[in-house]
Amino acid sequence: MIREKLEDYVTTVPDFPEAGVMFRDITTILSDADGLKLAVDTFADMLKDVDFDLVVGLESRGFMFGVPLAYNLHKPFIPVRKKGKLPRETVSQRYDLEYGHAEIEMHKDSVKPGQKVVIIDDLIATGGTCEATCKLVEKLGGEVVKICFLMELAGLDGKEKLAKYDVESAIVYPGK
């Protein structure tokens, strides 16, 4: 059955992974051909007037939407991975988590100076991973021209960390 809105394909799972959390499950988008097409088409619509050279996707759910988007728009796809997962020379960026730190990497030759980059991910919560990704792109001389998310948890204020960028979310949930 074809649904009219992208949010109709998202399944909300209460109390996962802990009590009080409303988990927004995207696997129900991925497992429905119409839902997946609608998600990728929604990202493409967000970019219809954007001049860019590369699609950068964050591990791992950003890959699920970034690769078909890049394919459809005939653009290269650049993965951003957790530290130690890429085989060639990398640049890395450390960022804070709620309890501790994490580090992400991309290949040192993946973005050339002056290239215009679009970043794709499934969800913005606190914005830390995406902010670190922007710093990686900029370290390599690239320019982040747009950041697109499938979903936004507005109650976590992640967009504040990305205030200097053009950020758009297909679905905005008011809570956390």
mmCIF file with all atom_site columns, C-alpha atoms in Angstrom:
data_model
loop_
_atom_site.group_PDB
_atom_site.id
_atom_site.type_symbol
_atom_site.label_atom_id
_atom_site.label_alt_id
_atom_site.label_comp_id
_atom_site.label_asym_id
_atom_site.label_entity_id
_atom_site.label_seq_id
_atom_site.pdbx_PDB_ins_code
_atom_site.Cartn_x
_atom_site.Cartn_y
_atom_site.Cartn_z
_atom_site.occupancy
_atom_site.B_iso_or_equiv
_atom_site.pdbx_formal_charge
_atom_site.auth_seq_id
_atom_site.auth_comp_id
_atom_site.auth_asym_id
_atom_site.auth_atom_id
_atom_site.pdbx_PDB_model_num
ATOM 1   C CA . MET A 1 1   ? 0.000  0.000  0.000   1.00 0.00 ? 1   MET A CA 1
ATOM 2   C CA . ILE A 1 2   ? 1.469  3.361  -1.038  1.00 0.00 ? 2   ILE A CA 1
ATOM 3   C CA . ARG A 1 3   ? 1.396  5.920  1.745   1.00 0.00 ? 3   ARG A CA 1
ATOM 4   C CA . GLU A 1 4   ? 1.251  9.638  1.079   1.00 0.00 ? 4   GLU A CA 1
ATOM 5   C CA . LYS A 1 5   ? 3.805  10.965 3.566   1.00 0.00 ? 5   LYS A CA 1
ATOM 6   C CA . LEU A 1 6   ? 7.301  9.806  4.430   1.00 0.00 ? 6   LEU A CA 1
ATOM 7   C CA . GLU A 1 7   ? 6.519  9.805  8.163   1.00 0.00 ? 7   GLU A CA 1
ATOM 8   C CA . ASP A 1 8   ? 3.819  7.210  7.490   1.00 0.00 ? 8   ASP A CA 1
ATOM 9   C CA . TYR A 1 9   ? 6.642  4.742  6.709   1.00 0.00 ? 9   TYR A CA 1
ATOM 10  C CA . VAL A 1 10  ? 8.478  5.349  10.023  1.00 0.00 ? 10  VAL A CA 1
ATOM 11  C CA . THR A 1 11  ? 7.635  3.014  12.889  1.00 0.00 ? 11  THR A CA 1
ATOM 12  C CA . THR A 1 12  ? 7.777  4.488  16.382  1.00 0.00 ? 12  THR A CA 1
ATOM 13  C CA . VAL A 1 13  ? 8.888  2.015  19.034  1.00 0.00 ? 13  VAL A CA 1
ATOM 14  C CA . PRO A 1 14  ? 8.092  3.225  22.568  1.00 0.00 ? 14  PRO A CA 1
ATOM 15  C CA . ASP A 1 15  ? 10.553 2.614  25.412  1.00 0.00 ? 15  ASP A CA 1
ATOM 16  C CA . PHE A 1 16  ? 13.491 1.551  23.209  1.00 0.00 ? 16  PHE A CA 1
ATOM 17  C CA . PRO A 1 17  ? 16.353 1.354  24.057  1.00 0.00 ? 17  PRO A CA 1
ATOM 18  C CA . GLU A 1 18  ? 15.169 2.523  27.482  1.00 0.00 ? 18  GLU A CA 1
ATOM 19  C CA . ALA A 1 19  ? 11.979 3.659  29.174  1.00 0.00 ? 19  ALA A CA 1
ATOM 20  C CA . GLY A 1 20  ? 10.680 7.013  27.984  1.00 0.00 ? 20  GLY A CA 1
ATOM 21  C CA . VAL A 1 21  ? 12.477 6.975  24.613  1.00 0.00 ? 21  VAL A CA 1
ATOM 22  C CA . MET A 1 22  ? 10.379 7.018  21.439  1.00 0.00 ? 22  MET A CA 1
ATOM 23  C CA . PHE A 1 23  ? 12.657 5.280  18.934  1.00 0.00 ? 23  PHE A CA 1
ATOM 24  C CA . ARG A 1 24  ? 12.029 6.236  15.288  1.00 0.00 ? 24  ARG A CA 1
ATOM 25  C CA . ASP A 1 25  ? 12.746 3.103  13.251  1.00 0.00 ? 25  ASP A CA 1
ATOM 26  C CA . ILE A 1 26  ? 13.745 3.694  9.621   1.00 0.00 ? 26  ILE A CA 1
ATOM 27  C CA . THR A 1 27  ? 14.010 0.004  8.745   1.00 0.00 ? 27  THR A CA 1
ATOM 28  C CA . THR A 1 28  ? 10.333 0.150  7.802   1.00 0.00 ? 28  THR A CA 1
ATOM 29  C CA . ILE A 1 29  ? 11.227 2.765  5.181   1.00 0.00 ? 29  ILE A CA 1
ATOM 30  C CA . LEU A 1 30  ? 14.075 0.646  3.850   1.00 0.00 ? 30  LEU A CA 1
ATOM 31  C CA . SER A 1 31  ? 11.993 -2.549 3.743   1.00 0.00 ? 31  SER A CA 1
ATOM 32  C CA . ASP A 1 32  ? 9.243  -0.970 1.644   1.00 0.00 ? 32  ASP A CA 1
ATOM 33  C CA . ALA A 1 33  ? 10.128 -0.210 -1.984  1.00 0.00 ? 33  ALA A CA 1
ATOM 34  C CA . ASP A 1 34  ? 7.719  2.750  -2.093  1.00 0.00 ? 34  ASP A CA 1
ATOM 35  C CA . GLY A 1 35  ? 9.033  4.097  1.207   1.00 0.00 ? 35  GLY A CA 1
ATOM 36  C CA . LEU A 1 36  ? 12.654 3.845  0.091   1.00 0.00 ? 36  LEU A CA 1
ATOM 37  C CA . LYS A 1 37  ? 11.861 5.534  -3.219  1.00 0.00 ? 37  LYS A CA 1
ATOM 38  C CA . LEU A 1 38  ? 9.995  8.306  -1.419  1.00 0.00 ? 38  LEU A CA 1
ATOM 39  C CA . ALA A 1 39  ? 12.917 8.843  0.982   1.00 0.00 ? 39  ALA A CA 1
ATOM 40  C CA . VAL A 1 40  ? 15.523 9.052  -1.808  1.00 0.00 ? 40  VAL A CA 1
ATOM 41  C CA . ASP A 1 41  ? 13.225 11.265 -3.918  1.00 0.00 ? 41  ASP A CA 1
ATOM 42  C CA . THR A 1 42  ? 12.681 13.531 -0.886  1.00 0.00 ? 42  THR A CA 1
ATOM 43  C CA . PHE A 1 43  ? 16.443 13.997 -0.528  1.00 0.00 ? 43  PHE A CA 1
ATOM 44  C CA . ALA A 1 44  ? 16.691 14.712 -4.267  1.00 0.00 ? 44  ALA A CA 1
ATOM 45  C CA . ASP A 1 45  ? 13.946 17.351 -3.948  1.00 0.00 ? 45  ASP A CA 1
ATOM 46  C CA . MET A 1 46  ? 15.885 19.018 -1.127  1.00 0.00 ? 46  MET A CA 1
ATOM 47  C CA . LEU A 1 47  ? 18.831 19.333 -3.522  1.00 0.00 ? 47  LEU A CA 1
ATOM 48  C CA . LYS A 1 48  ? 17.039 20.344 -6.722  1.00 0.00 ? 48  LYS A CA 1
ATOM 49  C CA . ASP A 1 49  ? 18.435 23.894 -6.693  1.00 0.00 ? 49  ASP A CA 1
ATOM 50  C CA . VAL A 1 50  ? 21.779 23.131 -5.006  1.00 0.00 ? 50  VAL A CA 1
ATOM 51  C CA . ASP A 1 51  ? 25.047 23.197 -6.952  1.00 0.00 ? 51  ASP A CA 1
ATOM 52  C CA . PHE A 1 52  ? 27.311 20.481 -5.535  1.00 0.00 ? 52  PHE A CA 1
ATOM 53  C CA . ASP A 1 53  ? 30.047 18.027 -6.481  1.00 0.00 ? 53  ASP A CA 1
ATOM 54  C CA . LEU A 1 54  ? 29.942 15.240 -3.880  1.00 0.00 ? 54  LEU A CA 1
ATOM 55  C CA . VAL A 1 55  ? 27.554 13.389 -1.591  1.00 0.00 ? 55  VAL A CA 1
ATOM 56  C CA . VAL A 1 56  ? 29.038 12.568 1.822   1.00 0.00 ? 56  VAL A CA 1
ATOM 57  C CA . GLY A 1 57  ? 27.240 10.003 3.965   1.00 0.00 ? 57  GLY A CA 1
ATOM 58  C CA . LEU A 1 58  ? 27.747 9.242  7.646   1.00 0.00 ? 58  LEU A CA 1
ATOM 59  C CA . GLU A 1 59  ? 28.224 5.684  8.867   1.00 0.00 ? 59  GLU A CA 1
ATOM 60  C CA . SER A 1 60  ? 26.105 3.758  8.598   1.00 0.00 ? 60  SER A CA 1
ATOM 61  C CA . ARG A 1 61  ? 22.565 4.878  7.920   1.00 0.00 ? 61  ARG A CA 1
ATOM 62  C CA . GLY A 1 62  ? 23.747 7.854  5.887   1.00 0.00 ? 62  GLY A CA 1
ATOM 63  C CA . PHE A 1 63  ? 25.133 5.256  3.464   1.00 0.00 ? 63  PHE A CA 1
ATOM 64  C CA . MET A 1 64  ? 21.685 3.720  3.005   1.00 0.00 ? 64  MET A CA 1
ATOM 65  C CA . PHE A 1 65  ? 20.246 6.957  1.638   1.00 0.00 ? 65  PHE A CA 1
ATOM 66  C CA . GLY A 1 66  ? 23.384 8.661  0.339   1.00 0.00 ? 66  GLY A CA 1
ATOM 67  C CA . VAL A 1 67  ? 24.438 5.932  -2.091  1.00 0.00 ? 67  VAL A CA 1
ATOM 68  C CA . PRO A 1 68  ? 21.144 5.667  -4.017  1.00 0.00 ? 68  PRO A CA 1
ATOM 69  C CA . LEU A 1 69  ? 20.865 9.463  -3.994  1.00 0.00 ? 69  LEU A CA 1
ATOM 70  C CA . ALA A 1 70  ? 24.390 9.857  -5.397  1.00 0.00 ? 70  ALA A CA 1
ATOM 71  C CA . TYR A 1 71  ? 23.655 7.181  -7.989  1.00 0.00 ? 71  TYR A CA 1
ATOM 72  C CA . ASN A 1 72  ? 20.409 8.869  -9.080  1.00 0.00 ? 72  ASN A CA 1
ATOM 73  C CA . LEU A 1 73  ? 22.061 12.284 -9.314  1.00 0.00 ? 73  LEU A CA 1
ATOM 74  C CA . HIS A 1 74  ? 25.239 10.885 -10.926 1.00 0.00 ? 74  HIS A CA 1
ATOM 75  C CA . LYS A 1 75  ? 27.514 12.228 -8.170  1.00 0.00 ? 75  LYS A CA 1
ATOM 76  C CA . PRO A 1 76  ? 30.373 10.530 -6.310  1.00 0.00 ? 76  PRO A CA 1
ATOM 77  C CA . PHE A 1 77  ? 29.642 9.157  -2.842  1.00 0.00 ? 77  PHE A CA 1
ATOM 78  C CA . ILE A 1 78  ? 32.141 9.650  -0.007  1.00 0.00 ? 78  ILE A CA 1
ATOM 79  C CA . PRO A 1 79  ? 31.800 7.577  3.188   1.00 0.00 ? 79  PRO A CA 1
ATOM 80  C CA . VAL A 1 80  ? 32.573 8.942  6.648   1.00 0.00 ? 80  VAL A CA 1
ATOM 81  C CA . ARG A 1 81  ? 33.447 6.049  8.945   1.00 0.00 ? 81  ARG A CA 1
ATOM 82  C CA . LYS A 1 82  ? 34.328 5.308  12.522  1.00 0.00 ? 82  LYS A CA 1
ATOM 83  C CA . LYS A 1 83  ? 38.063 5.449  13.244  1.00 0.00 ? 83  LYS A CA 1
ATOM 84  C CA . GLY A 1 84  ? 40.068 2.527  11.927  1.00 0.00 ? 84  GLY A CA 1
ATOM 85  C CA . LYS A 1 85  ? 37.609 1.332  9.256   1.00 0.00 ? 85  LYS A CA 1
ATOM 86  C CA . LEU A 1 86  ? 39.080 2.978  6.134   1.00 0.00 ? 86  LEU A CA 1
ATOM 87  C CA . PRO A 1 87  ? 42.088 1.298  4.452   1.00 0.00 ? 87  PRO A CA 1
ATOM 88  C CA . ARG A 1 88  ? 44.024 4.280  3.058   1.00 0.00 ? 88  ARG A CA 1
ATOM 89  C CA . GLU A 1 89  ? 45.426 7.495  4.526   1.00 0.00 ? 89  GLU A CA 1
ATOM 90  C CA . THR A 1 90  ? 42.719 9.376  6.416   1.00 0.00 ? 90  THR A CA 1
ATOM 91  C CA . VAL A 1 91  ? 41.948 12.622 8.188   1.00 0.00 ? 91  VAL A CA 1
ATOM 92  C CA . SER A 1 92  ? 40.097 12.325 11.467  1.00 0.00 ? 92  SER A CA 1
ATOM 93  C CA . GLN A 1 93  ? 37.937 14.418 13.744  1.00 0.00 ? 93  GLN A CA 1
ATOM 94  C CA . ARG A 1 94  ? 37.240 13.749 17.388  1.00 0.00 ? 94  ARG A CA 1
ATOM 95  C CA . TYR A 1 95  ? 33.931 14.819 18.921  1.00 0.00 ? 95  TYR A CA 1
ATOM 96  C CA . ASP A 1 96  ? 32.128 14.579 22.236  1.00 0.00 ? 96  ASP A CA 1
ATOM 97  C CA . LEU A 1 97  ? 29.471 12.065 23.104  1.00 0.00 ? 97  LEU A CA 1
ATOM 98  C CA . GLU A 1 98  ? 27.134 12.194 26.067  1.00 0.00 ? 98  GLU A CA 1
ATOM 99  C CA . TYR A 1 99  ? 29.599 9.978  27.978  1.00 0.00 ? 99  TYR A CA 1
ATOM 100 C CA . GLY A 1 100 ? 33.029 10.190 26.369  1.00 0.00 ? 100 GLY A CA 1
ATOM 101 C CA . HIS A 1 101 ? 34.418 10.822 22.916  1.00 0.00 ? 101 HIS A CA 1
ATOM 102 C CA . ALA A 1 102 ? 34.352 9.281  19.450  1.00 0.00 ? 102 ALA A CA 1
ATOM 103 C CA . GLU A 1 103 ? 36.336 9.800  16.281  1.00 0.00 ? 103 GLU A CA 1
ATOM 104 C CA . ILE A 1 104 ? 35.375 9.652  12.614  1.00 0.00 ? 104 ILE A CA 1
ATOM 105 C CA . GLU A 1 105 ? 37.497 9.562  9.484   1.00 0.00 ? 105 GLU A CA 1
ATOM 106 C CA . MET A 1 106 ? 37.405 9.995  5.757   1.00 0.00 ? 106 MET A CA 1
ATOM 107 C CA . HIS A 1 107 ? 40.058 9.284  3.147   1.00 0.00 ? 107 HIS A CA 1
ATOM 108 C CA . LYS A 1 108 ? 42.501 12.164 2.809   1.00 0.00 ? 108 LYS A CA 1
ATOM 109 C CA . ASP A 1 109 ? 41.964 12.318 -0.970  1.00 0.00 ? 109 ASP A CA 1
ATOM 110 C CA . SER A 1 110 ? 38.161 12.102 -0.915  1.00 0.00 ? 110 SER A CA 1
ATOM 111 C CA . VAL A 1 111 ? 37.433 15.837 -1.040  1.00 0.00 ? 111 VAL A CA 1
ATOM 112 C CA . LYS A 1 112 ? 39.460 18.226 -3.186  1.00 0.00 ? 112 LYS A CA 1
ATOM 113 C CA . PRO A 1 113 ? 39.902 21.922 -2.304  1.00 0.00 ? 113 PRO A CA 1
ATOM 114 C CA . GLY A 1 114 ? 36.956 23.957 -3.564  1.00 0.00 ? 114 GLY A CA 1
ATOM 115 C CA . GLN A 1 115 ? 34.576 21.044 -3.999  1.00 0.00 ? 115 GLN A CA 1
ATOM 116 C CA . LYS A 1 116 ? 30.995 21.636 -2.898  1.00 0.00 ? 116 LYS A CA 1
ATOM 117 C CA . VAL A 1 117 ? 29.680 18.945 -0.583  1.00 0.00 ? 117 VAL A CA 1
ATOM 118 C CA . VAL A 1 118 ? 26.238 17.763 0.482   1.00 0.00 ? 118 VAL A CA 1
ATOM 119 C CA . ILE A 1 119 ? 26.034 15.724 3.687   1.00 0.00 ? 119 ILE A CA 1
ATOM 120 C CA . ILE A 1 120 ? 23.311 13.071 4.061   1.00 0.00 ? 120 ILE A CA 1
ATOM 121 C CA . ASP A 1 121 ? 22.265 11.257 7.218   1.00 0.00 ? 121 ASP A CA 1
ATOM 122 C CA . ASP A 1 122 ? 19.157 9.607  8.587   1.00 0.00 ? 122 ASP A CA 1
ATOM 123 C CA . LEU A 1 123 ? 18.834 11.542 11.848  1.00 0.00 ? 123 LEU A CA 1
ATOM 124 C CA . ILE A 1 124 ? 19.967 14.675 13.609  1.00 0.00 ? 124 ILE A CA 1
ATOM 125 C CA . ALA A 1 125 ? 19.827 14.441 17.370  1.00 0.00 ? 125 ALA A CA 1
ATOM 126 C CA . THR A 1 126 ? 22.573 16.378 19.180  1.00 0.00 ? 126 THR A CA 1
ATOM 127 C CA . GLY A 1 127 ? 24.403 17.231 15.942  1.00 0.00 ? 127 GLY A CA 1
ATOM 128 C CA . GLY A 1 128 ? 27.874 16.205 17.140  1.00 0.00 ? 128 GLY A CA 1
ATOM 129 C CA . THR A 1 129 ? 28.666 13.622 14.466  1.00 0.00 ? 129 THR A CA 1
ATOM 130 C CA . CYS A 1 130 ? 27.500 15.870 11.653  1.00 0.00 ? 130 CYS A CA 1
ATOM 131 C CA . GLU A 1 131 ? 29.428 18.843 13.055  1.00 0.00 ? 131 GLU A CA 1
ATOM 132 C CA . ALA A 1 132 ? 32.567 16.655 13.086  1.00 0.00 ? 132 ALA A CA 1
ATOM 133 C CA . THR A 1 133 ? 31.853 15.628 9.486   1.00 0.00 ? 133 THR A CA 1
ATOM 134 C CA . CYS A 1 134 ? 31.626 19.279 8.447   1.00 0.00 ? 134 CYS A CA 1
ATOM 135 C CA . LYS A 1 135 ? 35.024 19.888 10.063  1.00 0.00 ? 135 LYS A CA 1
ATOM 136 C CA . LEU A 1 136 ? 36.511 16.963 8.121   1.00 0.00 ? 136 LEU A CA 1
ATOM 137 C CA . VAL A 1 137 ? 35.191 18.304 4.819   1.00 0.00 ? 137 VAL A CA 1
ATOM 138 C CA . GLU A 1 138 ? 36.557 21.753 5.637   1.00 0.00 ? 138 GLU A CA 1
ATOM 139 C CA . LYS A 1 139 ? 39.978 20.358 6.702   1.00 0.00 ? 139 LYS A CA 1
ATOM 140 C CA . LEU A 1 140 ? 40.280 18.999 3.181   1.00 0.00 ? 140 LEU A CA 1
ATOM 141 C CA . GLY A 1 141 ? 39.293 22.343 1.627   1.00 0.00 ? 141 GLY A CA 1
ATOM 142 C CA . GLY A 1 142 ? 35.722 21.432 0.741   1.00 0.00 ? 142 GLY A CA 1
ATOM 143 C CA . GLU A 1 143 ? 32.658 23.585 1.270   1.00 0.00 ? 143 GLU A CA 1
ATOM 144 C CA . VAL A 1 144 ? 29.537 22.169 2.921   1.00 0.00 ? 144 VAL A CA 1
ATOM 145 C CA . VAL A 1 145 ? 26.690 23.632 0.847   1.00 0.00 ? 145 VAL A CA 1
ATOM 146 C CA . LYS A 1 146 ? 23.794 21.657 2.369   1.00 0.00 ? 146 LYS A CA 1
ATOM 147 C CA . ILE A 1 147 ? 23.073 19.090 5.060   1.00 0.00 ? 147 ILE A CA 1
ATOM 148 C CA . CYS A 1 148 ? 20.006 16.881 4.658   1.00 0.00 ? 148 CYS A CA 1
ATOM 149 C CA . PHE A 1 149 ? 18.458 14.615 7.258   1.00 0.00 ? 149 PHE A CA 1
ATOM 150 C CA . LEU A 1 150 ? 15.583 12.211 6.975   1.00 0.00 ? 150 LEU A CA 1
ATOM 151 C CA . MET A 1 151 ? 14.487 12.963 10.559  1.00 0.00 ? 151 MET A CA 1
ATOM 152 C CA . GLU A 1 152 ? 15.173 15.578 13.205  1.00 0.00 ? 152 GLU A CA 1
ATOM 153 C CA . LEU A 1 153 ? 14.631 15.267 16.951  1.00 0.00 ? 153 LEU A CA 1
ATOM 154 C CA . ALA A 1 154 ? 14.055 18.965 17.542  1.00 0.00 ? 154 ALA A CA 1
ATOM 155 C CA . GLY A 1 155 ? 14.015 18.634 21.330  1.00 0.00 ? 155 GLY A CA 1
ATOM 156 C CA . LEU A 1 156 ? 17.749 17.839 21.326  1.00 0.00 ? 156 LEU A CA 1
ATOM 157 C CA . ASP A 1 157 ? 18.691 21.129 19.590  1.00 0.00 ? 157 ASP A CA 1
ATOM 158 C CA . GLY A 1 158 ? 21.191 19.529 17.208  1.00 0.00 ? 158 GLY A CA 1
ATOM 159 C CA . LYS A 1 159 ? 20.576 22.172 14.541  1.00 0.00 ? 159 LYS A CA 1
ATOM 160 C CA . GLU A 1 160 ? 22.111 24.776 16.855  1.00 0.00 ? 160 GLU A CA 1
ATOM 161 C CA . LYS A 1 161 ? 25.550 23.158 16.366  1.00 0.00 ? 161 LYS A CA 1
ATOM 162 C CA . LEU A 1 162 ? 25.016 23.409 12.608  1.00 0.00 ? 162 LEU A CA 1
ATOM 163 C CA . ALA A 1 163 ? 23.603 26.946 12.577  1.00 0.00 ? 163 ALA A CA 1
ATOM 164 C CA . LYS A 1 164 ? 26.126 28.240 10.018  1.00 0.00 ? 164 LYS A CA 1
ATOM 165 C CA . TYR A 1 165 ? 25.037 25.614 7.457   1.00 0.00 ? 165 TYR A CA 1
ATOM 166 C CA . ASP A 1 166 ? 21.960 25.142 5.289   1.00 0.00 ? 166 ASP A CA 1
ATOM 167 C CA . VAL A 1 167 ? 20.208 22.279 7.113   1.00 0.00 ? 167 VAL A CA 1
ATOM 168 C CA . GLU A 1 168 ? 16.955 20.615 6.097   1.00 0.00 ? 168 GLU A CA 1
ATOM 169 C CA . SER A 1 169 ? 15.056 17.685 7.580   1.00 0.00 ? 169 SER A CA 1
ATOM 170 C CA . ALA A 1 170 ? 12.265 15.781 5.845   1.00 0.00 ? 170 ALA A CA 1
ATOM 171 C CA . ILE A 1 171 ? 10.497 14.954 9.119   1.00 0.00 ? 171 ILE A CA 1
ATOM 172 C CA . VAL A 1 172 ? 10.732 16.960 12.343  1.00 0.00 ? 172 VAL A CA 1
ATOM 173 C CA . TYR A 1 173 ? 9.707  15.342 15.609  1.00 0.00 ? 173 TYR A CA 1
ATOM 174 C CA . PRO A 1 174 ? 9.243  17.899 18.407  1.00 0.00 ? 174 PRO A CA 1
ATOM 175 C CA . GLY A 1 175 ? 10.580 15.712 21.243  1.00 0.00 ? 175 GLY A CA 1
ATOM 176 C CA . LYS A 1 176 ? 13.753 13.768 21.895  1.00 0.00 ? 176 LYS A CA 1
#
